[in-house]
Short mmCIF file of C-alpha atoms and ligand atoms in Angstrom, two decimals:
data_model
loop_
_atom_site.label_atom_id
_atom_site.label_comp_id
_atom_site.label_asym_id
_atom_site.label_seq_id
_atom_site.Cartn_x
_atom_site.Cartn_y
_atom_site.Cartn_z
CA UNK A 1340 -15.38 -18.41 20.87
CA UNK A 1341 -15.78 -21.71 18.99
CA UNK A 1342 -13.42 -24.69 19.37
CA UNK A 1343 -13.55 -27.44 16.73
CA UNK A 1344 -12.29 -30.81 17.94
CA UNK A 1345 -10.43 -33.23 15.65
CA UNK A 1346 -12.39 -36.29 14.41
CA UNK A 1347 -10.28 -38.93 16.07
CA UNK A 1348 -9.93 -37.23 19.47
CA UNK A 1349 -10.13 -39.75 22.33
CA UNK A 1350 -12.93 -39.02 24.81
CA UNK A 1351 -10.60 -38.59 27.80
CA UNK A 1352 -8.67 -35.89 25.92
CA UNK A 1353 -11.93 -34.12 25.09
CA UNK A 1354 -12.89 -34.24 28.77
CA UNK A 1355 -9.48 -32.78 29.71
CA UNK A 1356 -9.94 -29.95 27.26
CA UNK A 1357 -13.45 -29.26 28.58
CA UNK A 1358 -12.01 -29.01 32.07
CA UNK A 1359 -9.34 -26.58 30.84
CA UNK A 1360 -11.98 -24.41 29.12
CA UNK A 1361 -14.29 -24.44 32.14
CA UNK A 1362 -11.34 -23.15 34.14
CA UNK A 1363 -11.75 -19.85 32.27
CA UNK A 1364 -15.13 -19.34 33.92
CA UNK A 1365 -17.17 -19.73 30.73
CA UNK A 1366 -20.14 -21.99 29.99
CA UNK A 1367 -19.57 -24.71 27.39
CA UNK A 1368 -22.06 -25.62 24.73
CA UNK A 1369 -21.15 -28.94 23.13
CA UNK A 1370 -22.49 -30.03 19.78
CA UNK A 1371 -21.49 -33.51 18.70
CA UNK A 1372 -21.86 -34.20 14.99
CA UNK A 1373 -21.06 -37.35 13.01
CA UNK A 1374 -17.85 -35.84 11.65
CA UNK A 1375 -16.75 -33.40 14.30
CA UNK A 1376 -17.43 -32.00 17.72
CA UNK A 1377 -17.75 -28.27 18.26
CA UNK A 1378 -17.51 -26.56 21.64
CA UNK A 1379 -19.03 -23.10 21.95
CA UNK A 1380 -17.68 -20.92 24.78
CA UNK A 1381 -20.31 -18.64 26.24
CA UNK A 1382 -19.45 -15.70 28.48
CA UNK A 1383 -16.50 -13.33 28.68
CA UNK A 1384 -13.72 -14.79 26.52
CA UNK A 1385 -11.63 -11.62 26.29
CA UNK A 1386 -8.91 -12.91 28.62
CA UNK A 1387 -8.62 -16.31 26.91
CA UNK A 1388 -5.51 -17.07 24.84
CA UNK A 1389 -7.00 -18.51 21.62
CA UNK A 1390 -3.54 -19.58 20.39
CA UNK A 1391 -2.98 -21.67 23.52
CA UNK A 1392 -6.24 -23.55 22.90
CA UNK A 1393 -5.41 -23.98 19.20
CA UNK A 1394 -2.06 -25.51 20.20
CA UNK A 1395 -3.73 -28.44 21.99
CA UNK A 1396 -3.30 -31.77 20.09
CA UNK A 1397 -6.99 -32.54 19.67
CA UNK A 1398 -8.00 -29.06 18.53
CA UNK A 1399 -8.68 -28.61 14.82
CA UNK A 1400 -9.48 -24.89 14.88
CA UNK A 1401 -10.41 -22.00 17.15
CA UNK A 1402 -12.51 -19.07 16.04
CA UNK A 1403 -13.28 -15.91 17.94
CA UNK A 1404 -16.83 -14.79 17.32
CA UNK A 1405 -16.54 -11.83 19.65
CA UNK A 1406 -13.90 -9.11 19.54
CA UNK A 1407 -11.33 -9.10 22.37
CA UNK A 1408 -12.09 -5.44 23.21
CA UNK A 1409 -15.11 -4.48 25.24
CA UNK A 1410 -14.95 -0.83 26.35
CA UNK A 1411 -14.09 0.33 22.83
CA UNK A 1412 -16.64 -1.99 21.22
CA UNK A 1413 -19.73 -0.51 19.60
CA UNK A 1414 -21.70 -3.64 20.50
CA UNK A 1415 -21.68 -2.62 24.14
CA UNK A 1416 -22.02 1.12 23.46
CA UNK A 1417 -24.09 1.66 20.30
CA UNK A 1418 -24.13 5.47 20.49
CA UNK A 1419 -21.21 7.50 19.12
CA UNK A 1420 -18.99 8.86 21.85
CA UNK A 1421 -18.74 12.65 21.86
CA UNK A 1422 -15.81 14.02 23.86
CA UNK A 1423 -16.27 17.47 25.32
CA UNK A 1424 -12.98 19.37 25.29
CA UNK A 1425 -14.21 22.70 26.64
CA UNK A 1426 -17.61 24.41 26.70
CA UNK A 1427 -18.94 24.41 23.14
CA UNK A 1428 -16.04 22.37 21.71
CA UNK A 1429 -16.53 18.64 21.12
CA UNK A 1430 -14.85 15.87 19.18
CA UNK A 1431 -17.31 13.38 17.69
CA UNK A 1432 -20.99 13.60 16.82
CA UNK A 1433 -21.87 16.48 14.49
CA UNK A 1434 -18.57 18.27 15.16
CA UNK A 1435 -15.74 18.24 12.66
CA UNK A 1436 -12.43 18.72 14.46
CA UNK A 1437 -9.70 20.55 12.58
CA UNK A 1438 -6.43 20.26 14.49
CA UNK A 1439 -3.69 22.30 12.84
CA UNK A 1440 -0.24 23.56 13.66
CA UNK A 1441 3.43 22.83 13.21
CA UNK A 1442 5.03 19.44 13.62
CA UNK A 1443 7.28 20.96 16.33
CA UNK A 1444 6.96 24.02 18.51
CA UNK A 1445 10.12 25.97 17.62
CA UNK A 1446 9.81 29.42 19.18
CA UNK A 1447 7.23 31.75 20.72
CA UNK A 1448 6.96 33.81 17.53
CA UNK A 1449 6.54 30.71 15.37
CA UNK A 1450 3.83 29.03 17.42
CA UNK A 1451 1.87 32.24 17.96
CA UNK A 1452 2.02 33.19 14.30
CA UNK A 1453 0.88 29.73 13.17
CA UNK A 1454 -1.80 29.57 15.89
CA UNK A 1455 -3.26 32.91 14.79
CA UNK A 1456 -3.25 31.92 11.14
CA UNK A 1457 -4.87 28.50 11.62
CA UNK A 1458 -7.46 30.02 13.94
CA UNK A 1459 -8.28 32.73 11.38
CA UNK A 1460 -8.64 30.01 8.72
CA UNK A 1461 -11.16 28.16 10.91
CA UNK A 1462 -9.19 25.45 12.74
CA UNK A 1463 -10.60 24.65 16.17
CA UNK A 1464 -7.50 23.06 17.78
CA UNK A 1465 -3.78 23.90 17.79
CA UNK A 1466 -1.22 21.11 17.49
CA UNK A 1467 2.52 21.29 18.09
CA UNK A 1468 5.09 18.78 19.26
CA UNK A 1469 7.24 19.64 22.28
CA UNK A 1470 8.66 16.12 22.73
CA UNK A 1471 9.51 14.78 19.29
CA UNK A 1472 10.00 11.11 18.35
CA UNK A 1473 12.69 11.40 15.66
CA UNK A 1474 14.21 8.56 13.68
CA UNK A 1475 17.67 10.05 14.16
CA UNK A 1476 19.06 10.98 17.57
CA UNK A 1477 20.86 13.85 15.82
CA UNK A 1478 17.62 15.47 14.63
CA UNK A 1479 15.80 18.19 16.60
CA UNK A 1480 14.22 16.52 19.62
CA UNK A 1481 11.76 19.28 20.54
CA UNK A 1482 11.78 22.15 23.05
CA UNK A 1483 10.31 19.80 25.68
CA UNK A 1484 8.91 21.57 28.79
CA UNK A 1485 9.57 24.98 27.24
CA UNK A 1486 7.60 23.92 24.17
CA UNK A 1487 4.62 23.07 26.36
CA UNK A 1488 4.78 26.53 27.93
CA UNK A 1489 4.87 28.15 24.49
CA UNK A 1490 1.80 26.15 23.46
CA UNK A 1491 -0.03 27.49 26.50
CA UNK A 1492 0.92 31.04 25.54
CA UNK A 1493 -0.45 30.39 22.03
CA UNK A 1494 -3.64 29.02 23.60
CA UNK A 1495 -4.00 32.18 25.69
CA UNK A 1496 -3.53 34.30 22.56
CA UNK A 1497 -6.03 32.43 20.40
CA UNK A 1498 -8.33 30.44 22.68
CA UNK A 1499 -7.52 27.27 20.72
CA UNK A 1500 -7.27 24.08 22.82
CA UNK A 1501 -3.84 22.46 22.48
CA UNK A 1502 -2.88 18.95 21.35
CA UNK A 1503 0.65 17.68 21.97
CA UNK A 1504 2.50 14.39 22.10
CA UNK A 1505 3.75 12.60 25.20
CA UNK A 1506 6.74 10.30 24.79
CA UNK A 1507 7.40 9.09 28.30
CA UNK A 1508 5.20 8.42 31.26
CA UNK A 1509 7.72 10.31 33.41
CA UNK A 1510 6.65 13.52 31.68
CA UNK A 1511 2.98 13.12 32.57
CA UNK A 1512 2.96 15.83 35.29
CA UNK A 1513 4.08 18.36 32.64
CA UNK A 1514 0.95 17.58 30.61
CA UNK A 1515 -1.54 18.50 33.34
CA UNK A 1516 -2.66 21.67 31.59
CA UNK A 1517 -2.71 20.30 28.05
CA UNK A 1518 -6.19 19.85 26.50
CA UNK A 1519 -5.55 16.65 24.52
CA UNK A 1520 -2.56 14.35 24.98
CA UNK A 1521 -1.35 12.70 21.79
CA UNK A 1522 0.13 9.21 21.82
CA UNK A 1523 2.20 8.99 18.66
CA UNK A 1524 2.37 6.09 16.23
CA UNK A 1525 5.66 4.91 17.72
CA UNK A 1526 4.15 4.64 21.20
CA UNK A 1527 0.82 3.04 20.29
CA UNK A 1528 1.91 -0.14 22.01
CA UNK A 1529 3.77 1.41 24.92
CA UNK A 1530 1.44 -0.46 27.23
CA UNK A 1531 2.88 0.90 30.48
CA UNK A 1532 2.25 4.44 29.26
CA UNK A 1533 -1.25 3.54 28.05
CA UNK A 1534 -2.06 2.15 31.51
CA UNK A 1535 -0.95 5.41 33.16
CA UNK A 1536 -3.04 7.43 30.68
CA UNK A 1537 -5.97 5.26 31.71
CA UNK A 1538 -5.73 6.65 35.23
CA UNK A 1539 -6.35 10.27 34.22
CA UNK A 1540 -9.44 11.76 32.61
CA UNK A 1541 -7.83 13.91 29.95
CA UNK A 1542 -8.73 13.14 26.31
CA UNK A 1543 -6.13 10.98 24.58
CA UNK A 1544 -5.50 11.15 20.83
CA UNK A 1545 -4.21 7.68 20.01
CA UNK A 1546 -2.43 7.34 16.68
CA UNK A 1547 -2.28 4.04 14.82
CA UNK A 1548 1.17 2.44 14.80
CA UNK A 1549 3.18 2.32 11.59
CA UNK A 1550 2.56 -1.40 11.19
CA UNK A 1551 -0.37 -2.09 13.46
CA UNK A 1552 -3.70 -3.64 12.61
CA UNK A 1553 -7.06 -2.04 13.30
CA UNK A 1554 -7.65 -4.59 16.05
CA UNK A 1555 -4.30 -3.75 17.67
CA UNK A 1556 -5.25 -0.05 17.63
CA UNK A 1557 -8.53 -0.89 19.34
CA UNK A 1558 -6.74 -3.06 21.90
CA UNK A 1559 -4.47 -0.10 22.70
CA UNK A 1560 -7.57 2.08 23.17
CA UNK A 1561 -8.86 -0.70 25.42
CA UNK A 1562 -5.73 -0.38 27.60
CA UNK A 1563 -6.55 3.28 28.26
CA UNK A 1564 -10.28 2.71 28.66
CA UNK A 1565 -10.00 -0.31 30.93
CA UNK A 1566 -8.07 1.90 33.35
CA UNK A 1567 -11.09 4.21 33.56
CA UNK A 1568 -10.31 6.88 30.95
CA UNK A 1569 -12.91 6.53 28.22
CA UNK A 1570 -11.97 9.78 26.45
CA UNK A 1571 -10.06 8.24 23.55
CA UNK A 1572 -9.88 9.62 20.02
CA UNK A 1573 -8.50 7.25 17.37
CA UNK A 1574 -6.26 8.54 14.59
CA UNK A 1575 -5.47 6.92 11.24
CA UNK A 1576 -2.13 8.40 10.08
CA UNK A 1577 -1.08 6.01 7.34
CA UNK A 1578 0.64 2.64 7.59
CA UNK A 1579 3.76 1.07 6.11
CA UNK A 1580 3.21 -0.71 2.82
CA UNK A 1581 5.42 -1.58 -0.17
CA UNK A 1582 4.53 1.79 -1.74
CA UNK A 1583 7.31 4.35 -1.55
CA UNK A 1584 5.79 7.29 -3.43
CA UNK A 1585 3.96 8.45 -0.34
CA UNK A 1586 5.51 8.61 3.15
CA UNK A 1587 2.91 6.09 4.35
CA UNK A 1588 -0.25 4.66 2.82
CA UNK A 1589 -3.43 6.24 4.14
CA UNK A 1590 -5.69 3.34 5.07
CA UNK A 1591 -8.88 5.21 4.28
CA UNK A 1592 -11.00 2.12 4.83
CA UNK A 1593 -9.83 2.08 8.45
CA UNK A 1594 -12.14 5.03 9.10
CA UNK A 1595 -15.49 3.34 8.32
CA UNK A 1596 -14.17 0.06 9.75
CA UNK A 1597 -13.23 1.74 13.06
CA UNK A 1598 -16.56 3.59 13.12
CA UNK A 1599 -18.35 0.29 12.63
CA UNK A 1600 -16.39 -1.60 15.28
CA UNK A 1601 -16.12 1.20 17.82
CA UNK A 1602 -18.10 4.13 19.18
CA UNK A 1603 -14.95 6.25 19.62
CA UNK A 1604 -14.33 9.33 17.43
CA UNK A 1605 -11.93 8.74 14.54
CA UNK A 1606 -9.76 11.39 12.94
CA UNK A 1607 -7.33 11.29 10.01
CA UNK A 1608 -3.84 12.79 9.75
CA UNK A 1609 -3.30 13.41 6.01
CA UNK A 1610 0.08 15.10 6.61
CA UNK A 1611 1.94 12.08 7.99
CA UNK A 1612 -0.05 9.72 5.76
CA UNK A 1613 0.93 11.28 2.42
CA UNK A 1614 4.07 13.14 3.44
CA UNK A 1615 3.43 15.65 0.62
CA UNK A 1616 1.75 19.05 0.97
CA UNK A 1617 -0.34 18.74 -2.21
CA UNK A 1618 -1.82 15.46 -0.99
CA UNK A 1619 -3.24 17.06 2.17
CA UNK A 1620 -6.27 18.51 0.43
CA UNK A 1621 -7.44 15.38 -1.45
CA UNK A 1622 -6.79 13.13 1.56
CA UNK A 1623 -8.70 15.55 3.81
CA UNK A 1624 -11.60 15.44 1.36
CA UNK A 1625 -11.54 11.66 1.41
CA UNK A 1626 -11.42 11.60 5.22
CA UNK A 1627 -14.48 13.82 5.57
CA UNK A 1628 -16.31 11.91 2.84
CA UNK A 1629 -15.83 8.53 4.57
CA UNK A 1630 -17.08 9.86 7.89
CA UNK A 1631 -14.02 10.94 9.88
CA UNK A 1632 -14.71 13.08 12.93
CA UNK A 1633 -11.86 15.38 12.09
CA UNK A 1634 -8.41 15.88 10.60
CA UNK A 1635 -5.01 16.83 11.91
CA UNK A 1636 -2.92 18.91 9.53
CA UNK A 1637 0.66 20.19 9.83
CA UNK A 1638 1.03 23.91 9.09
CA UNK A 1639 4.27 25.88 9.37
CA UNK A 1640 4.90 29.59 8.84
CA UNK A 1641 8.07 28.74 6.90
CA UNK A 1642 8.11 25.05 5.90
CA UNK A 1643 11.52 25.34 4.21
CA UNK A 1644 13.06 26.25 7.57
CA UNK A 1645 11.02 23.86 9.73
CA UNK A 1646 12.98 21.82 12.27
CA UNK A 1647 10.81 18.76 11.54
CA UNK A 1648 8.44 17.61 8.80
CA UNK A 1649 8.83 20.75 6.71
CA UNK A 1650 8.51 18.65 3.56
CA UNK A 1651 4.89 17.81 4.33
CA UNK A 1652 3.81 21.01 6.07
CA UNK A 1653 1.38 23.46 4.51
CA UNK A 1654 2.04 27.18 4.50
CA UNK A 1655 -0.71 29.22 6.20
CA UNK A 1656 -1.89 30.34 2.74
CA UNK A 1657 -2.16 26.72 1.57
CA UNK A 1658 -4.05 25.89 4.75
CA UNK A 1659 -6.48 28.75 4.03
CA UNK A 1660 -7.33 27.03 0.74
CA UNK A 1661 -7.75 23.62 2.33
CA UNK A 1662 -10.10 25.16 4.89
CA UNK A 1663 -12.30 26.62 2.16
CA UNK A 1664 -12.89 23.09 0.90
CA UNK A 1665 -13.31 21.72 4.46
CA UNK A 1666 -16.02 24.29 5.22
CA UNK A 1667 -17.85 23.42 1.99
CA UNK A 1668 -17.70 19.69 2.77
CA UNK A 1669 -18.72 20.28 6.38
CA UNK A 1670 -21.80 22.20 5.23
CA UNK A 1671 -22.79 19.38 2.86
CA UNK A 1672 -22.60 16.88 5.71
CA UNK A 1673 -24.31 19.25 8.19
CA UNK A 1674 -21.19 19.24 10.36
CA UNK A 1675 -20.03 22.05 12.59
CA UNK A 1676 -16.41 23.16 12.81
C1 LIG B 10 3.37 13.99 14.74
O1 LIG B 10 2.15 14.13 14.92
O2 LIG B 10 4.16 14.93 14.53
C2 LIG B 10 3.93 12.62 14.72
C3 LIG B 10 5.17 12.37 15.10
O3 LIG B 10 3.05 11.74 14.23
P1 LIG B 10 3.12 10.12 14.13
O4 LIG B 10 3.23 9.64 15.53
O5 LIG B 10 1.81 9.78 13.49
O6 LIG B 10 4.29 9.78 13.27
MN1 LIG B 11 5.22 15.58 12.27
#
């Protein structure tokens, strides 16, 4: 971190500031020029409040030269993280994860039918929401614990590992036998929940918040990782912009940016990003082309009758077509599904 001192700062104020900075346990490197004085802070500055320093009278500017996240930072972990989900199934590295399934688990028949179809098409994970974060309290809220049981039945039938969203830390015991716990966009900054998820060792799929920056997403990953759980998968699912044609705006550049800043696997959710079934294929193509470690796609056996997100869900036949393209792209990139 670099602190630029104002020209006319009296010496005793500079000394006071130096004392304040030394209180953070960092080493100071002072360079006094004819026009300004610059203090370099050496050491761990991640816990320092840069805004508090900038608010001091004699401070002209403060600049962070190091990111405030450590565990998630590629600088301290240059190799890509590969998360092993079960023998022979990884997320990250050469693997291309295809997580597919309905927005919500609705019934045993529905989840088993969709699971069988997405498996036959080549998906390697089954998704399905049991606890649903809905904008309206009058909308379907999910089958909750029963939904989790139905997912497990679908896993037994197909062998596909299951991915499902947690909405409250109180429900954590119910998720013991889930393969990947999803933290949805609306809970990306539920810090108390992130801390609890840091205490377990189950992989966490962390979705980017609707209006959160890339750095905020990485700081949320840091919450989980600093608790000891380093099995975090990041997910770009579109952000809020002024554009209304699509449900959200897929921030495709977030993928290479996240891969540059962090060693964690990054996947893309083209269903929630575009909100339109026909956009799933081109956005999936883009995601693979820019280096995503996988995609998460909503598939429903009867989208018109879906209890949530039917408007963006693919039919199993449409998913079959998307998978043909995914397999072609995976082969070009020497990726395994
Ligand atoms: C979902 O995956 O169904 C979901 C609710 O996603 P998001 O949190 O990205 O809106
Ligand atoms: Mn959904």
